[in-house]
PDB file of C-alpha atoms in Angstrom:
ATOM      1  CA  MET A   1      46.212  17.234 -52.512  1.00 39.00           C
ATOM      2  CA  ARG A   2      49.272  16.140 -55.092  1.00 41.00           C
ATOM      3  CA  LEU A   3      52.293  14.541 -53.945  1.00 38.00           C
ATOM      4  CA  ASP A   4      55.431  15.038 -54.720  1.00 40.00           C
ATOM      5  CA  VAL A   5      58.852  13.143 -54.554  1.00 37.00           C
ATOM      6  CA  ASP A   6      61.611  14.511 -53.218  1.00 37.00           C
ATOM      7  CA  VAL A   7      65.480  14.198 -53.542  1.00 35.00           C
ATOM      8  CA  ALA A   8      65.477  11.081 -50.969  1.00 38.00           C
ATOM      9  CA  GLY A   9      62.540   9.364 -52.901  1.00 40.00           C
ATOM     10  CA  VAL A  10      59.917  10.363 -49.738  1.00 44.00           C
ATOM     11  CA  PRO A  11      56.584  11.912 -50.585  1.00 48.00           C
ATOM     12  CA  SER A  12      56.161  14.977 -49.863  1.00 48.00           C
ATOM     13  CA  ALA A  13      52.925  17.274 -49.818  1.00 51.00           C
ATOM     14  CA  SER A  14      52.231  20.444 -52.101  1.00 51.00           C
ATOM     15  CA  ALA A  15      49.704  22.656 -52.129  1.00 48.00           C
ATOM     16  CA  PRO A  16      46.527  21.176 -53.103  1.00 49.00           C
ATOM     17  CA  ALA A  17      45.102  22.099 -56.712  1.00 49.00           C
ATOM     18  CA  ALA A  18      42.022  24.203 -56.893  1.00 45.00           C
ATOM     19  CA  PRO A  19      38.525  21.894 -57.464  1.00 44.00           C
ATOM     20  CA  GLU A  20      38.111  23.635 -61.022  1.00 42.00           C
ATOM     21  CA  THR A  21      41.909  23.067 -62.021  1.00 45.00           C
ATOM     22  CA  ARG A  22      42.061  19.504 -60.511  1.00 53.00           C
ATOM     23  CA  ARG A  23      42.836  17.133 -63.559  1.00 59.00           C
ATOM     24  CA  LEU A  24      43.816  13.765 -64.758  1.00 65.00           C
ATOM     25  CA  SER A  25      47.477  15.238 -64.521  1.00 67.00           C
ATOM     26  CA  HIS A  26      46.986  14.987 -60.753  1.00 76.00           C
ATOM     27  CA  LEU A  27      46.512  11.179 -60.845  1.00 89.00           C
ATOM     28  CA  TYR A  28      48.607   9.749 -57.986  1.00 94.00           C
ATOM     29  CA  SER A  29      50.862   6.751 -58.746  1.00 94.00           C
ATOM     30  CA  PRO A  30      50.360   2.978 -56.589  1.00 95.00           C
ATOM     31  CA  GLU A  31      52.819   4.216 -54.342  1.00 96.00           C
ATOM     32  CA  GLN A  32      51.518   7.768 -53.843  1.00 96.00           C
ATOM     33  CA  ILE A  33      48.480   6.354 -52.955  1.00 97.00           C
ATOM     34  CA  ALA A  34      49.854   3.538 -50.658  1.00 96.00           C
ATOM     35  CA  PHE A  35      51.399   6.833 -48.625  1.00 97.00           C
ATOM     36  CA  VAL A  36      47.835   8.626 -48.738  1.00 97.00           C
ATOM     37  CA  LEU A  37      46.176   5.252 -47.435  1.00 96.00           C
ATOM     38  CA  GLN A  38      48.810   5.042 -44.352  1.00 96.00           C
ATOM     39  CA  ARG A  39      48.730   8.938 -43.868  1.00 96.00           C
ATOM     40  CA  GLU A  40      44.364   8.584 -43.371  1.00 95.00           C
ATOM     41  CA  ARG A  41      44.749   5.352 -41.246  1.00 94.00           C
ATOM     42  CA  LEU A  42      46.876   7.044 -38.929  1.00 94.00           C
ATOM     43  CA  ARG A  43      44.621  10.130 -38.940  1.00 93.00           C
ATOM     44  CA  GLY A  44      41.635   7.841 -38.609  1.00 89.00           C
ATOM     45  CA  ASP A  45      43.163   6.043 -35.572  1.00 91.00           C
ATOM     46  CA  ARG A  46      44.019   9.224 -34.063  1.00 91.00           C
ATOM     47  CA  HIS A  47      40.690  10.638 -34.064  1.00 89.00           C
ATOM     48  CA  ARG A  48      38.454   7.636 -34.119  1.00 88.00           C
ATOM     49  CA  GLY A  49      37.242   8.340 -37.786  1.00 90.00           C
ATOM     50  CA  ALA A  50      36.736   5.645 -40.817  1.00 93.00           C
ATOM     51  CA  ILE A  51      38.539   6.150 -44.135  1.00 95.00           C
ATOM     52  CA  SER A  52      37.283   4.502 -47.363  1.00 96.00           C
ATOM     53  CA  LEU A  53      39.052   3.013 -50.412  1.00 96.00           C
ATOM     54  CA  VAL A  54      36.588   2.408 -53.714  1.00 97.00           C
ATOM     55  CA  MET A  55      38.486   0.614 -56.400  1.00 95.00           C
ATOM     56  CA  PHE A  56      36.839   0.969 -60.029  1.00 95.00           C
ATOM     57  CA  ARG A  57      38.115  -1.588 -63.109  1.00 90.00           C
ATOM     58  CA  SER A  58      36.329  -1.440 -66.264  1.00 83.00           C
ATOM     59  CA  GLU A  59      34.389  -4.391 -67.693  1.00 78.00           C
ATOM     60  CA  ALA A  60      33.955  -2.122 -71.259  1.00 68.00           C
ATOM     61  CA  ASP A  61      34.977  -3.410 -74.711  1.00 67.00           C
ATOM     62  CA  MET A  62      37.401  -0.712 -75.230  1.00 70.00           C
ATOM     63  CA  ARG A  63      40.814  -0.611 -74.470  1.00 78.00           C
ATOM     64  CA  LEU A  64      41.809  -0.588 -70.941  1.00 77.00           C
ATOM     65  CA  ASP A  65      43.670   2.600 -70.127  1.00 83.00           C
ATOM     66  CA  VAL A  66      40.988   4.493 -72.223  1.00 85.00           C
ATOM     67  CA  ALA A  67      38.331   2.827 -69.530  1.00 87.00           C
ATOM     68  CA  LEU A  68      40.570   4.031 -66.552  1.00 89.00           C
ATOM     69  CA  LEU A  69      41.112   7.525 -67.877  1.00 89.00           C
ATOM     70  CA  GLU A  70      37.210   7.850 -68.469  1.00 91.00           C
ATOM     71  CA  ILE A  71      36.262   6.477 -64.834  1.00 93.00           C
ATOM     72  CA  ALA A  72      38.875   8.357 -63.406  1.00 93.00           C
ATOM     73  CA  THR A  73      37.683  11.472 -65.116  1.00 92.00           C
ATOM     74  CA  LEU A  74      34.173  10.720 -63.273  1.00 94.00           C
ATOM     75  CA  ILE A  75      35.225  10.186 -60.310  1.00 95.00           C
ATOM     76  CA  LEU A  76      37.086  13.637 -60.229  1.00 93.00           C
ATOM     77  CA  GLU A  77      33.239  14.806 -60.967  1.00 93.00           C
ATOM     78  CA  HIS A  78      32.264  13.528 -58.118  1.00 95.00           C
ATOM     79  CA  ALA A  79      34.955  13.782 -55.566  1.00 95.00           C
ATOM     80  CA  ARG A  80      35.182  16.298 -52.550  1.00 94.00           C
ATOM     81  CA  THR A  81      38.381  17.989 -52.361  1.00 92.00           C
ATOM     82  CA  THR A  82      39.499  15.946 -49.549  1.00 94.00           C
ATOM     83  CA  ASP A  83      39.344  13.136 -51.808  1.00 96.00           C
ATOM     84  CA  GLU A  84      42.705  11.266 -53.139  1.00 95.00           C
ATOM     85  CA  ILE A  85      42.597   9.775 -56.185  1.00 95.00           C
ATOM     86  CA  GLY A  86      44.917   7.554 -57.913  1.00 95.00           C
ATOM     87  CA  HIS A  87      45.678   4.289 -59.530  1.00 93.00           C
ATOM     88  CA  TYR A  88      45.963   1.467 -57.596  1.00 93.00           C
ATOM     89  CA  ASP A  89      47.665  -0.873 -59.866  1.00 91.00           C
ATOM     90  CA  LYS A  90      47.923  -1.287 -63.720  1.00 87.00           C
ATOM     91  CA  THR A  91      44.183  -2.436 -64.061  1.00 89.00           C
ATOM     92  CA  SER A  92      42.283  -0.178 -61.400  1.00 92.00           C
ATOM     93  CA  VAL A  93      41.940   3.616 -60.625  1.00 94.00           C
ATOM     94  CA  CYS A  94      40.551   4.475 -57.125  1.00 96.00           C
ATOM     95  CA  VAL A  95      39.830   7.188 -54.460  1.00 97.00           C
ATOM     96  CA  VAL A  96      40.773   7.423 -50.903  1.00 98.00           C
ATOM     97  CA  LEU A  97      37.531   8.976 -49.048  1.00 97.00           C
ATOM     98  CA  PRO A  98      38.964  10.492 -45.748  1.00 96.00           C
ATOM     99  CA  GLU A  99      36.252  10.689 -42.793  1.00 94.00           C
ATOM    100  CA  THR A 100      33.577   8.518 -44.797  1.00 95.00           C
ATOM    101  CA  GLY A 101      32.501   5.115 -43.784  1.00 93.00           C
ATOM    102  CA  GLY A 102      31.090   1.902 -45.541  1.00 92.00           C
ATOM    103  CA  GLN A 103      28.067   3.572 -46.408  1.00 93.00           C
ATOM    104  CA  GLY A 104      29.203   6.917 -47.825  1.00 94.00           C
ATOM    105  CA  ALA A 105      31.528   5.063 -50.135  1.00 95.00           C
ATOM    106  CA  TRP A 106      28.655   2.754 -51.480  1.00 94.00           C
ATOM    107  CA  ASN A 107      26.812   5.927 -52.120  1.00 95.00           C
ATOM    108  CA  PHE A 108      29.918   7.521 -53.849  1.00 96.00           C
ATOM    109  CA  ALA A 109      30.291   4.445 -55.773  1.00 95.00           C
ATOM    110  CA  GLN A 110      27.168   4.171 -56.706  1.00 94.00           C
ATOM    111  CA  ARG A 111      27.092   7.733 -58.488  1.00 95.00           C
ATOM    112  CA  VAL A 112      30.176   7.221 -60.127  1.00 95.00           C
ATOM    113  CA  CYS A 113      28.898   3.710 -61.829  1.00 93.00           C
ATOM    114  CA  ASP A 114      25.345   5.557 -62.446  1.00 93.00           C
ATOM    115  CA  SER A 115      27.534   8.060 -64.505  1.00 93.00           C
ATOM    116  CA  ALA A 116      29.691   5.651 -66.160  1.00 91.00           C
ATOM    117  CA  LYS A 117      26.805   3.361 -67.103  1.00 88.00           C
ATOM    118  CA  ARG A 118      25.519   6.588 -68.935  1.00 90.00           C
ATOM    119  CA  ASP A 119      28.359   6.549 -70.971  1.00 85.00           C
ATOM    120  CA  GLY A 120      28.771   3.109 -72.317  1.00 84.00           C
ATOM    121  CA  LEU A 121      31.304   2.075 -69.066  1.00 85.00           C
ATOM    122  CA  MET A 122      30.783  -1.010 -67.140  1.00 83.00           C
ATOM    123  CA  PRO A 123      32.667  -0.647 -63.963  1.00 88.00           C
ATOM    124  CA  VAL A 124      33.442  -2.623 -61.278  1.00 91.00           C
ATOM    125  CA  CYS A 125      33.811  -1.722 -57.790  1.00 92.00           C
ATOM    126  CA  VAL A 126      34.997  -2.502 -54.302  1.00 93.00           C
ATOM    127  CA  VAL A 127      35.184  -1.232 -51.348  1.00 94.00           C
ATOM    128  CA  TYR A 128      37.200  -1.317 -48.372  1.00 94.00           C
ATOM    129  CA  THR A 129      36.428   0.623 -45.023  1.00 94.00           C
ATOM    130  CA  TYR A 130      38.720   1.291 -41.949  1.00 93.00           C
ATOM    131  CA  PRO A 131      37.964   0.399 -39.332  1.00 88.00           C
ATOM    132  CA  SER A 132      35.804  -2.551 -40.680  1.00 79.00           C
ATOM    133  CA  ALA A 133      32.170  -2.825 -39.791  1.00 60.00           C
ATOM    134  CA  TRP A 134      33.154  -6.083 -37.983  1.00 50.00           C
ATOM    135  CA  PHE A 135      32.815  -5.977 -34.043  1.00 44.00           C
ATOM    136  CA  PRO A 136      33.318  -8.978 -32.171  1.00 46.00           C
ATOM    137  CA  LYS A 137      30.732 -10.858 -29.924  1.00 46.00           C
ATOM    138  CA  PRO A 138      30.093  -9.054 -26.862  1.00 48.00           C
ATOM    139  CA  LYS A 139      30.539 -11.084 -23.642  1.00 53.00           C
ATOM    140  CA  ASN A 140      27.491 -12.240 -21.905  1.00 48.00           C
ATOM    141  CA  HIS A 141      25.551 -12.128 -25.059  1.00 41.00           C
ATOM    142  CA  SER A 142      25.723 -15.619 -26.725  1.00 41.00           C
ATOM    143  CA  ASP A 143      22.663 -15.422 -28.312  1.00 40.00           C
ATOM    144  CA  ILE A 144      24.050 -12.517 -30.768  1.00 38.00           C
ATOM    145  CA  HIS A 145      25.367 -13.964 -34.095  1.00 38.00           C
ATOM    146  CA  ASN A 146      27.572 -11.619 -36.048  1.00 37.00           C
ATOM    147  CA  HIS A 147      27.293 -11.822 -40.113  1.00 38.00           C
ATOM    148  CA  ASN A 148      29.923  -9.980 -41.083  1.00 36.00           C
TER     149      ASN A 148
END
């Protein structure tokens, strides 16, 4: 789904692009990604679901803007229709994965990174998941240790 900004400066949703027409022109800005993350976090809270954010940056020996566009193209190839893709900041592209926990997000990141390495890119990725995988130690179980 692409976000446009209405006259008041508030992001508004427009019709999602069909998968075959989804192109790099549909990459969200950092402000739009922040809006998507907030929306998906609230949805996750209501439905007790997880969301993940996978961020990619390149360490390839090429211009940063070219490398990020190539990584974004690979993300588009692996993304589902419900995934939201954009610029996290000037040095990273990202994908918001609704209803996806940490393991699913790492699986996605691995597929993109494997494709990128075949293309000569050296992406570095970071996965954030909400809610986090950390759980407080249960009462009455002093022998359990958290290793998160």
